[in-house]
Amino acid sequence: MPNMNMLQAINNALDIAMAEDERVLCFGEDVGSFGGVFRATSHLQEKYGHARCFNTPIVEQGIVGFANGLAAQGSVPVAEIQFADYIFPAFDQIVNETAKFRYRSGDLFNVGGLTLRAPYGGGISGGHYHSQSPEAYFAHTPGLKVVIPRNPYEAKGLLLASIRDPDPVLFFEPKRLYRASTGEVPEEDYQLPLGEAEVTKEGSDVTLVGWGAQMEVIERAVELAEKDGISCEVIDLRTILPWDEDTVADSVFKTGRLVVTHEAPRTGGFAGEIAATIQERCFLYLESPVMRVTGLDTPFPLTLEKEYLPDHLKIHEAIRASVHY
C-alpha cells in the first residue's frame, strides 16, 4: 500500500468518488485550479473540468444553500467550507434546511447526497478564527451526521462512506494532521462504517474516548499511564452524530472508569453528552466520576494555544485522578 498523508488520502477519496459517479461535484472557495487553501482538491478541476470542480464566491451561506439545491435535484455535492470557523454564516442553512429538508417534505424531497467538508481544530497557531472545534453545535441537530477522522486511512474510508451515505454529512478534518499524520492507505475503493466507534487499544483499568487529532494526544498520555502500571482502553468515536453508545458503554462496564477529551470548550462540549449517557447506562459499574479533559471556556487564544489545548499531560493527570479516586 502507498504511504499517504491525510490531505493525499482525502484527495484520493474525492478522485475515486468523482470518477465513479458523474453526479459528484466539488466546490468551495479556491478549490479549483488552486486546489484549496490546503490543496485537498489539487488536480481535480483539470481532471474533471470546471463544471464539476469549481470556485464559489466567499459566501458560506450561499455555498451551503447552493449545495442544498443541487442535492435536492439529484446531484451529489461535496462542498468545502475553507475553515470550520467560517461555517457559522451557513448555520441556518445547515440546521434549518439541510437537516430538516427530508422531514418537512414528508420524504418527497431530500438533500441526503450532501457532504460538507471543513478543516477544524487547533495546533497550527491560527488564532481564534482558524482553530475552533464546532462539532457539538451540529450534534444537537437531528437529521445530520457528523464525522471526524483521526488518520489518513480513516479519512479516505470515512469520506467515501460520507459521500455515499443517504443522509447529509458534516465531515470535519483535523487540520493539524493534514501533513503531520501519514500511513499506509489502500489505493482501491473502500469504506468505513459511519456510526461505529473503533477500539484502538484494549485495556482493563480506564476507558479513554476521543476523536480527530486528540487520538494522537491520547496515545501519548497512555504511554505515560502505562509506566504507572495503568491499563488503558482507547476508543476513537469517529462519528459524533450518531455516536456509538454501545461500544463506549461496553468498555466502561469492563473498566469502571471513563475519561473523555476534545479540543472544544468544556461547557456544552460533546464530552458532556457522553458523560451523561454513560452515567445513565453504567451508573452501578462506575468506580469514579466521568472525567472531561477539554479546551477552556474562552475564545481560542493565539499566544497561549499550548496552554489552552488539552495535551497529553492533562489527560495523564485525569487518568491518574480517575484510577486513584
mmCIF file of C-alpha atoms in Angstrom:
data_model
loop_
_atom_site.group_PDB
_atom_site.id
_atom_site.type_symbol
_atom_site.label_atom_id
_atom_site.label_comp_id
_atom_site.label_asym_id
_atom_site.label_seq_id
_atom_site.Cartn_x
_atom_site.Cartn_y
_atom_site.Cartn_z
ATOM 1 C CA MET A 1 0.000 0.000 0.000
ATOM 2 C CA PRO A 2 1.232 3.518 -0.716
ATOM 3 C CA ASN A 3 2.053 5.873 2.138
ATOM 4 C CA MET A 4 -0.174 8.971 2.215
ATOM 5 C CA ASN A 5 -0.720 11.937 4.443
ATOM 6 C CA MET A 6 -4.265 12.950 5.333
ATOM 7 C CA LEU A 7 -4.552 15.511 2.535
ATOM 8 C CA GLN A 8 -3.490 12.976 -0.060
ATOM 9 C CA ALA A 9 -5.975 10.443 1.310
ATOM 10 C CA ILE A 10 -8.815 12.982 1.148
ATOM 11 C CA ASN A 11 -7.839 13.967 -2.387
ATOM 12 C CA ASN A 12 -7.729 10.296 -3.366
ATOM 13 C CA ALA A 13 -11.214 9.731 -1.928
ATOM 14 C CA LEU A 14 -12.620 12.695 -3.857
ATOM 15 C CA ASP A 15 -10.942 11.460 -7.038
ATOM 16 C CA ILE A 16 -12.492 7.997 -6.636
ATOM 17 C CA ALA A 17 -15.952 9.399 -5.880
ATOM 18 C CA MET A 18 -15.869 11.756 -8.879
ATOM 19 C CA ALA A 19 -14.599 9.049 -11.234
ATOM 20 C CA GLU A 20 -17.300 6.625 -10.129
ATOM 21 C CA ASP A 21 -20.290 8.988 -10.246
ATOM 22 C CA GLU A 22 -20.601 11.975 -12.578
ATOM 23 C CA ARG A 23 -23.180 13.485 -10.202
ATOM 24 C CA VAL A 24 -20.413 14.182 -7.644
ATOM 25 C CA LEU A 25 -19.421 17.868 -7.685
ATOM 26 C CA CYS A 26 -16.704 19.615 -5.645
ATOM 27 C CA PHE A 27 -16.922 23.332 -4.975
ATOM 28 C CA GLY A 28 -15.954 25.981 -2.451
ATOM 29 C CA GLU A 29 -13.582 28.900 -2.041
ATOM 30 C CA ASP A 30 -10.386 28.434 -4.104
ATOM 31 C CA VAL A 31 -10.949 24.695 -4.631
ATOM 32 C CA GLY A 32 -10.481 24.867 -8.435
ATOM 33 C CA SER A 33 -7.107 25.338 -10.104
ATOM 34 C CA PHE A 34 -5.602 26.443 -6.773
ATOM 35 C CA GLY A 35 -6.610 23.140 -5.166
ATOM 36 C CA GLY A 36 -7.971 24.679 -1.971
ATOM 37 C CA VAL A 37 -6.095 26.555 0.721
ATOM 38 C CA PHE A 38 -4.654 23.246 1.985
ATOM 39 C CA ARG A 39 -4.529 21.653 -1.521
ATOM 40 C CA ALA A 40 -7.092 18.944 -0.686
ATOM 41 C CA THR A 41 -8.708 19.329 -4.125
ATOM 42 C CA SER A 42 -5.493 19.540 -6.151
ATOM 43 C CA HIS A 43 -5.791 18.500 -9.835
ATOM 44 C CA LEU A 44 -9.496 17.660 -9.605
ATOM 45 C CA GLN A 45 -10.513 20.576 -11.812
ATOM 46 C CA GLU A 46 -8.027 19.735 -14.536
ATOM 47 C CA LYS A 47 -9.133 16.090 -14.427
ATOM 48 C CA TYR A 48 -12.924 16.557 -14.265
ATOM 49 C CA GLY A 49 -13.418 20.018 -15.698
ATOM 50 C CA HIS A 50 -14.737 23.357 -14.492
ATOM 51 C CA ALA A 51 -18.320 22.100 -14.414
ATOM 52 C CA ARG A 52 -17.583 19.513 -11.704
ATOM 53 C CA CYS A 53 -14.881 21.233 -9.618
ATOM 54 C CA PHE A 54 -15.212 24.986 -9.321
ATOM 55 C CA ASN A 55 -14.713 28.057 -7.156
ATOM 56 C CA THR A 56 -17.522 29.853 -5.358
ATOM 57 C CA PRO A 57 -17.801 33.406 -4.027
ATOM 58 C CA ILE A 58 -16.719 33.972 -0.429
ATOM 59 C CA VAL A 59 -20.196 33.453 0.994
ATOM 60 C CA GLU A 60 -20.668 30.366 3.149
ATOM 61 C CA GLN A 61 -24.434 30.694 3.395
ATOM 62 C CA GLY A 62 -24.532 30.716 -0.384
ATOM 63 C CA ILE A 63 -22.217 27.686 -0.663
ATOM 64 C CA VAL A 64 -24.463 25.569 1.550
ATOM 65 C CA GLY A 65 -27.694 26.924 0.096
ATOM 66 C CA PHE A 66 -26.409 26.125 -3.400
ATOM 67 C CA ALA A 67 -25.361 22.653 -2.194
ATOM 68 C CA ASN A 68 -28.837 22.062 -0.750
ATOM 69 C CA GLY A 69 -30.405 22.961 -4.088
ATOM 70 C CA LEU A 70 -28.041 20.697 -6.031
ATOM 71 C CA ALA A 71 -28.645 17.776 -3.664
ATOM 72 C CA ALA A 72 -32.419 18.281 -3.814
ATOM 73 C CA GLN A 73 -32.388 17.809 -7.590
ATOM 74 C CA GLY A 74 -30.203 14.690 -7.544
ATOM 75 C CA SER A 75 -26.612 15.873 -7.621
ATOM 76 C CA VAL A 76 -24.042 14.679 -5.055
ATOM 77 C CA PRO A 77 -22.367 17.897 -3.895
ATOM 78 C CA VAL A 78 -19.192 17.837 -1.803
ATOM 79 C CA ALA A 79 -18.894 21.420 -0.613
ATOM 80 C CA GLU A 80 -15.855 22.774 1.195
ATOM 81 C CA ILE A 81 -16.000 25.390 3.930
ATOM 82 C CA GLN A 82 -12.442 26.733 3.913
ATOM 83 C CA PHE A 83 -12.179 26.761 7.727
ATOM 84 C CA ALA A 84 -14.775 25.301 10.101
ATOM 85 C CA ASP A 85 -14.736 28.626 11.962
ATOM 86 C CA TYR A 86 -16.480 30.181 8.936
ATOM 87 C CA ILE A 87 -19.317 27.665 8.867
ATOM 88 C CA PHE A 88 -21.424 29.850 11.153
ATOM 89 C CA PRO A 89 -22.796 32.182 8.446
ATOM 90 C CA ALA A 90 -24.236 28.967 6.941
ATOM 91 C CA PHE A 91 -25.589 27.705 10.283
ATOM 92 C CA ASP A 92 -29.210 28.449 9.394
ATOM 93 C CA GLN A 93 -28.909 26.691 6.042
ATOM 94 C CA ILE A 94 -27.421 23.605 7.725
ATOM 95 C CA VAL A 95 -29.655 23.222 10.792
ATOM 96 C CA ASN A 96 -32.921 24.583 9.342
ATOM 97 C CA GLU A 97 -32.664 23.487 5.706
ATOM 98 C CA THR A 98 -30.143 20.666 5.253
ATOM 99 C CA ALA A 99 -31.143 18.771 8.403
ATOM 100 C CA LYS A 100 -34.922 19.221 8.006
ATOM 101 C CA PHE A 101 -35.424 19.019 4.224
ATOM 102 C CA ARG A 102 -36.498 15.370 4.188
ATOM 103 C CA TYR A 103 -38.753 15.729 7.223
ATOM 104 C CA ARG A 104 -40.639 18.831 6.210
ATOM 105 C CA SER A 105 -41.437 17.369 2.772
ATOM 106 C CA GLY A 106 -42.625 14.018 4.128
ATOM 107 C CA ASP A 107 -39.721 12.407 2.245
ATOM 108 C CA LEU A 108 -40.901 13.741 -1.110
ATOM 109 C CA PHE A 109 -37.564 15.567 -1.336
ATOM 110 C CA ASN A 110 -34.247 15.184 0.448
ATOM 111 C CA VAL A 111 -30.679 16.505 0.391
ATOM 112 C CA GLY A 112 -29.142 13.246 1.586
ATOM 113 C CA GLY A 113 -26.422 13.333 -1.050
ATOM 114 C CA LEU A 114 -24.802 16.406 0.515
ATOM 115 C CA THR A 115 -21.386 16.303 2.197
ATOM 116 C CA LEU A 116 -19.814 19.380 3.779
ATOM 117 C CA ARG A 117 -16.043 19.210 4.314
ATOM 118 C CA ALA A 118 -14.314 21.591 6.710
ATOM 119 C CA PRO A 119 -10.855 21.701 8.346
ATOM 120 C CA TYR A 120 -11.265 22.199 12.093
ATOM 121 C CA GLY A 121 -9.312 22.387 15.349
ATOM 122 C CA GLY A 122 -6.141 23.991 16.657
ATOM 123 C CA GLY A 123 -2.460 23.272 16.667
ATOM 124 C CA ILE A 124 -1.430 25.483 13.736
ATOM 125 C CA SER A 125 -1.142 28.838 15.559
ATOM 126 C CA GLY A 126 -4.172 30.079 13.652
ATOM 127 C CA GLY A 127 -5.754 32.153 16.403
ATOM 128 C CA HIS A 128 -9.423 32.216 17.286
ATOM 129 C CA TYR A 129 -10.817 32.467 13.733
ATOM 130 C CA HIS A 130 -8.926 29.454 12.359
ATOM 131 C CA SER A 131 -8.790 26.997 15.270
ATOM 132 C CA GLN A 132 -12.277 26.292 16.603
ATOM 133 C CA SER A 133 -13.955 22.911 17.062
ATOM 134 C CA PRO A 134 -17.688 23.390 16.372
ATOM 135 C CA GLU A 135 -18.831 19.753 16.262
ATOM 136 C CA ALA A 136 -21.097 19.996 19.331
ATOM 137 C CA TYR A 137 -23.246 22.721 17.722
ATOM 138 C CA PHE A 138 -24.241 20.329 14.955
ATOM 139 C CA ALA A 139 -24.506 17.222 17.130
ATOM 140 C CA HIS A 140 -27.578 18.910 18.633
ATOM 141 C CA THR A 141 -29.330 18.755 15.252
ATOM 142 C CA PRO A 142 -31.331 15.659 14.250
ATOM 143 C CA GLY A 143 -31.068 14.941 10.527
ATOM 144 C CA LEU A 144 -27.306 15.398 10.238
ATOM 145 C CA LYS A 145 -24.331 13.096 10.584
ATOM 146 C CA VAL A 146 -21.054 14.447 11.962
ATOM 147 C CA VAL A 147 -17.859 12.542 11.120
ATOM 148 C CA ILE A 148 -14.239 13.174 12.211
ATOM 149 C CA PRO A 149 -11.276 11.007 11.086
ATOM 150 C CA ARG A 150 -8.043 10.541 13.041
ATOM 151 C CA ASN A 151 -5.590 9.455 10.309
ATOM 152 C CA PRO A 152 -5.262 9.104 6.511
ATOM 153 C CA TYR A 153 -6.716 5.581 6.362
ATOM 154 C CA GLU A 154 -9.771 6.709 8.325
ATOM 155 C CA ALA A 155 -10.079 9.912 6.299
ATOM 156 C CA LYS A 156 -10.361 8.125 2.961
ATOM 157 C CA GLY A 157 -12.709 5.374 4.112
ATOM 158 C CA LEU A 158 -14.969 7.650 6.140
ATOM 159 C CA LEU A 159 -15.119 10.334 3.426
ATOM 160 C CA LEU A 160 -16.142 7.834 0.748
ATOM 161 C CA ALA A 161 -18.789 6.466 3.121
ATOM 162 C CA SER A 162 -19.997 10.017 3.848
ATOM 163 C CA ILE A 163 -20.341 10.935 0.171
ATOM 164 C CA ARG A 164 -22.381 7.775 -0.471
ATOM 165 C CA ASP A 165 -24.457 7.961 2.708
ATOM 166 C CA PRO A 166 -28.212 8.637 2.307
ATOM 167 C CA ASP A 167 -28.063 11.405 4.922
ATOM 168 C CA PRO A 168 -26.304 14.798 4.814
ATOM 169 C CA VAL A 169 -22.875 14.631 6.457
ATOM 170 C CA LEU A 170 -20.579 17.212 8.035
ATOM 171 C CA PHE A 171 -17.032 15.925 7.622
ATOM 172 C CA PHE A 172 -14.652 17.760 9.938
ATOM 173 C CA GLU A 173 -10.967 17.266 9.100
ATOM 174 C CA PRO A 174 -8.345 17.875 11.847
ATOM 175 C CA LYS A 175 -6.129 20.343 10.006
ATOM 176 C CA ARG A 176 -3.186 19.865 12.381
ATOM 177 C CA LEU A 177 -2.878 16.350 10.992
ATOM 178 C CA TYR A 178 -3.209 17.217 7.296
ATOM 179 C CA ARG A 179 0.503 16.717 6.671
ATOM 180 C CA ALA A 180 1.642 15.518 10.108
ATOM 181 C CA SER A 181 -0.334 12.265 10.002
ATOM 182 C CA THR A 182 0.917 9.689 7.491
ATOM 183 C CA GLY A 183 0.281 5.996 6.988
ATOM 184 C CA GLU A 184 -0.491 3.195 4.596
ATOM 185 C CA VAL A 185 -3.695 3.758 2.618
ATOM 186 C CA PRO A 186 -5.070 1.319 0.029
ATOM 187 C CA GLU A 187 -5.261 2.774 -3.475
ATOM 188 C CA GLU A 188 -8.505 0.941 -4.152
ATOM 189 C CA ASP A 189 -12.004 1.983 -3.145
ATOM 190 C CA TYR A 190 -13.080 1.157 0.429
ATOM 191 C CA GLN A 191 -15.489 2.495 3.031
ATOM 192 C CA LEU A 192 -15.557 2.551 6.821
ATOM 193 C CA PRO A 193 -18.902 2.399 8.644
ATOM 194 C CA LEU A 194 -20.461 5.593 9.952
ATOM 195 C CA GLY A 195 -21.827 5.491 13.473
ATOM 196 C CA GLU A 196 -19.381 2.833 14.676
ATOM 197 C CA ALA A 197 -16.569 3.662 17.087
ATOM 198 C CA GLU A 198 -13.280 1.762 16.972
ATOM 199 C CA VAL A 199 -11.497 0.298 19.974
ATOM 200 C CA THR A 200 -7.910 1.114 19.041
ATOM 201 C CA LYS A 201 -6.385 -0.376 22.197
ATOM 202 C CA GLU A 202 -7.787 -2.768 24.762
ATOM 203 C CA GLY A 203 -7.244 -2.327 28.489
ATOM 204 C CA SER A 204 -8.804 -3.020 31.864
ATOM 205 C CA ASP A 205 -8.418 -0.041 34.236
ATOM 206 C CA VAL A 206 -9.834 3.020 32.449
ATOM 207 C CA THR A 207 -11.553 3.881 29.157
ATOM 208 C CA LEU A 208 -10.390 6.875 27.127
ATOM 209 C CA VAL A 209 -12.609 8.343 24.385
ATOM 210 C CA GLY A 210 -11.701 10.976 21.814
ATOM 211 C CA TRP A 211 -11.796 11.809 18.114
ATOM 212 C CA GLY A 212 -9.735 13.551 15.461
ATOM 213 C CA ALA A 213 -6.358 14.957 16.467
ATOM 214 C CA GLN A 214 -6.972 14.147 20.138
ATOM 215 C CA MET A 215 -6.423 10.470 19.398
ATOM 216 C CA GLU A 216 -2.707 11.119 18.890
ATOM 217 C CA VAL A 217 -2.632 13.059 22.169
ATOM 218 C CA ILE A 218 -4.402 10.202 23.960
ATOM 219 C CA GLU A 219 -1.758 7.770 22.715
ATOM 220 C CA ARG A 220 0.999 9.825 24.357
ATOM 221 C CA ALA A 221 -0.972 10.051 27.605
ATOM 222 C CA VAL A 222 -1.488 6.281 27.585
ATOM 223 C CA GLU A 223 2.272 5.732 27.274
ATOM 224 C CA LEU A 224 2.752 7.726 30.482
ATOM 225 C CA ALA A 225 -0.107 5.923 32.238
ATOM 226 C CA GLU A 226 1.264 2.506 31.364
ATOM 227 C CA LYS A 227 4.565 3.449 33.018
ATOM 228 C CA ASP A 228 2.433 3.927 36.148
ATOM 229 C CA GLY A 229 1.033 0.425 35.695
ATOM 230 C CA ILE A 230 -2.383 1.632 34.484
ATOM 231 C CA SER A 231 -4.053 -0.399 31.711
ATOM 232 C CA CYS A 232 -5.962 1.882 29.303
ATOM 233 C CA GLU A 233 -8.662 1.038 26.780
ATOM 234 C CA VAL A 234 -8.819 3.605 23.958
ATOM 235 C CA ILE A 235 -11.829 4.341 21.735
ATOM 236 C CA ASP A 236 -11.918 6.562 18.646
ATOM 237 C CA LEU A 237 -15.521 7.721 18.342
ATOM 238 C CA ARG A 238 -15.100 8.580 14.603
ATOM 239 C CA THR A 239 -18.752 9.625 14.287
ATOM 240 C CA ILE A 240 -20.105 12.261 16.672
ATOM 241 C CA LEU A 241 -23.662 12.016 15.368
ATOM 242 C CA PRO A 242 -24.861 9.340 15.659
ATOM 243 C CA TRP A 243 -22.317 8.284 18.276
ATOM 244 C CA ASP A 244 -21.690 4.681 19.236
ATOM 245 C CA GLU A 245 -23.076 4.500 22.771
ATOM 246 C CA ASP A 246 -22.882 0.714 22.928
ATOM 247 C CA THR A 247 -19.147 0.434 22.289
ATOM 248 C CA VAL A 248 -18.353 3.058 24.917
ATOM 249 C CA ALA A 249 -20.782 1.599 27.465
ATOM 250 C CA ASP A 250 -19.458 -1.942 26.976
ATOM 251 C CA SER A 251 -15.946 -0.667 27.624
ATOM 252 C CA VAL A 252 -16.984 1.177 30.783
ATOM 253 C CA PHE A 253 -18.822 -1.915 32.046
ATOM 254 C CA LYS A 254 -15.388 -3.561 31.924
ATOM 255 C CA THR A 255 -13.119 -0.777 33.218
ATOM 256 C CA GLY A 256 -15.483 1.146 35.526
ATOM 257 C CA ARG A 257 -13.859 4.461 34.548
ATOM 258 C CA LEU A 258 -14.097 6.944 31.675
ATOM 259 C CA VAL A 259 -12.029 9.926 30.520
ATOM 260 C CA VAL A 260 -13.290 11.916 27.508
ATOM 261 C CA THR A 261 -11.233 14.568 25.723
ATOM 262 C CA HIS A 262 -11.858 17.126 22.988
ATOM 263 C CA GLU A 263 -10.402 20.471 21.896
ATOM 264 C CA ALA A 264 -13.683 22.399 22.104
ATOM 265 C CA PRO A 265 -14.540 24.359 25.256
ATOM 266 C CA ARG A 266 -15.767 22.362 28.241
ATOM 267 C CA THR A 267 -19.234 23.870 28.706
ATOM 268 C CA GLY A 268 -21.655 22.402 26.187
ATOM 269 C CA GLY A 269 -18.922 20.267 24.627
ATOM 270 C CA PHE A 270 -19.800 16.815 23.352
ATOM 271 C CA ALA A 271 -17.935 15.193 26.245
ATOM 272 C CA GLY A 272 -20.826 16.306 28.443
ATOM 273 C CA GLU A 273 -23.293 14.305 26.330
ATOM 274 C CA ILE A 274 -21.094 11.225 26.558
ATOM 275 C CA ALA A 275 -20.679 11.649 30.320
ATOM 276 C CA ALA A 276 -24.447 11.987 30.862
ATOM 277 C CA THR A 277 -25.250 8.938 28.755
ATOM 278 C CA ILE A 278 -22.628 6.742 30.416
ATOM 279 C CA GLN A 279 -23.803 7.870 33.864
ATOM 280 C CA GLU A 280 -27.332 6.754 32.921
ATOM 281 C CA ARG A 281 -26.261 3.427 31.430
ATOM 282 C CA CYS A 282 -23.319 2.451 33.629
ATOM 283 C CA PHE A 283 -24.005 4.104 36.995
ATOM 284 C CA LEU A 284 -23.687 0.953 39.109
ATOM 285 C CA TYR A 285 -20.441 -0.016 37.339
ATOM 286 C CA LEU A 286 -18.626 3.316 37.743
ATOM 287 C CA GLU A 287 -15.685 3.358 40.151
ATOM 288 C CA SER A 288 -15.150 7.118 39.770
ATOM 289 C CA PRO A 289 -16.845 10.126 38.131
ATOM 290 C CA VAL A 290 -16.534 10.529 34.385
ATOM 291 C CA MET A 291 -13.617 12.908 33.726
ATOM 292 C CA ARG A 292 -13.509 15.544 30.954
ATOM 293 C CA VAL A 293 -10.269 16.981 29.537
ATOM 294 C CA THR A 294 -11.138 19.798 27.157
ATOM 295 C CA GLY A 295 -10.318 23.230 25.859
ATOM 296 C CA LEU A 296 -11.020 26.198 28.118
ATOM 297 C CA ASP A 297 -14.196 28.262 28.291
ATOM 298 C CA THR A 298 -12.546 31.165 26.494
ATOM 299 C CA PRO A 299 -12.165 32.250 22.876
ATOM 300 C CA PHE A 300 -9.348 30.271 21.274
ATOM 301 C CA PRO A 301 -6.111 32.136 22.106
ATOM 302 C CA LEU A 302 -3.192 32.706 19.758
ATOM 303 C CA THR A 303 -0.167 33.131 22.009
ATOM 304 C CA LEU A 304 -1.494 30.761 24.691
ATOM 305 C CA GLU A 305 -2.576 27.965 22.347
ATOM 306 C CA LYS A 306 -0.457 25.319 24.087
ATOM 307 C CA GLU A 307 -1.917 26.266 27.455
ATOM 308 C CA TYR A 308 -5.439 26.118 26.019
ATOM 309 C CA LEU A 309 -5.289 22.757 24.286
ATOM 310 C CA PRO A 310 -5.890 19.518 26.229
ATOM 311 C CA ASP A 311 -2.474 17.906 25.973
ATOM 312 C CA HIS A 312 -1.105 14.506 26.993
ATOM 313 C CA LEU A 313 -0.047 15.771 30.423
ATOM 314 C CA LYS A 314 -3.568 16.962 31.270
ATOM 315 C CA ILE A 315 -5.037 13.664 30.055
ATOM 316 C CA HIS A 316 -2.465 11.685 32.045
ATOM 317 C CA GLU A 317 -3.386 13.668 35.134
ATOM 318 C CA ALA A 318 -7.087 12.863 34.557
ATOM 319 C CA ILE A 319 -6.286 9.162 34.111
ATOM 320 C CA ARG A 320 -4.438 9.095 37.420
ATOM 321 C CA ALA A 321 -7.225 11.009 39.177
ATOM 322 C CA SER A 322 -9.822 8.582 37.832
ATOM 323 C CA VAL A 323 -7.901 5.448 38.798
ATOM 324 C CA HIS A 324 -6.950 6.738 42.262
ATOM 325 C CA TYR A 325 -10.286 8.365 43.057
#
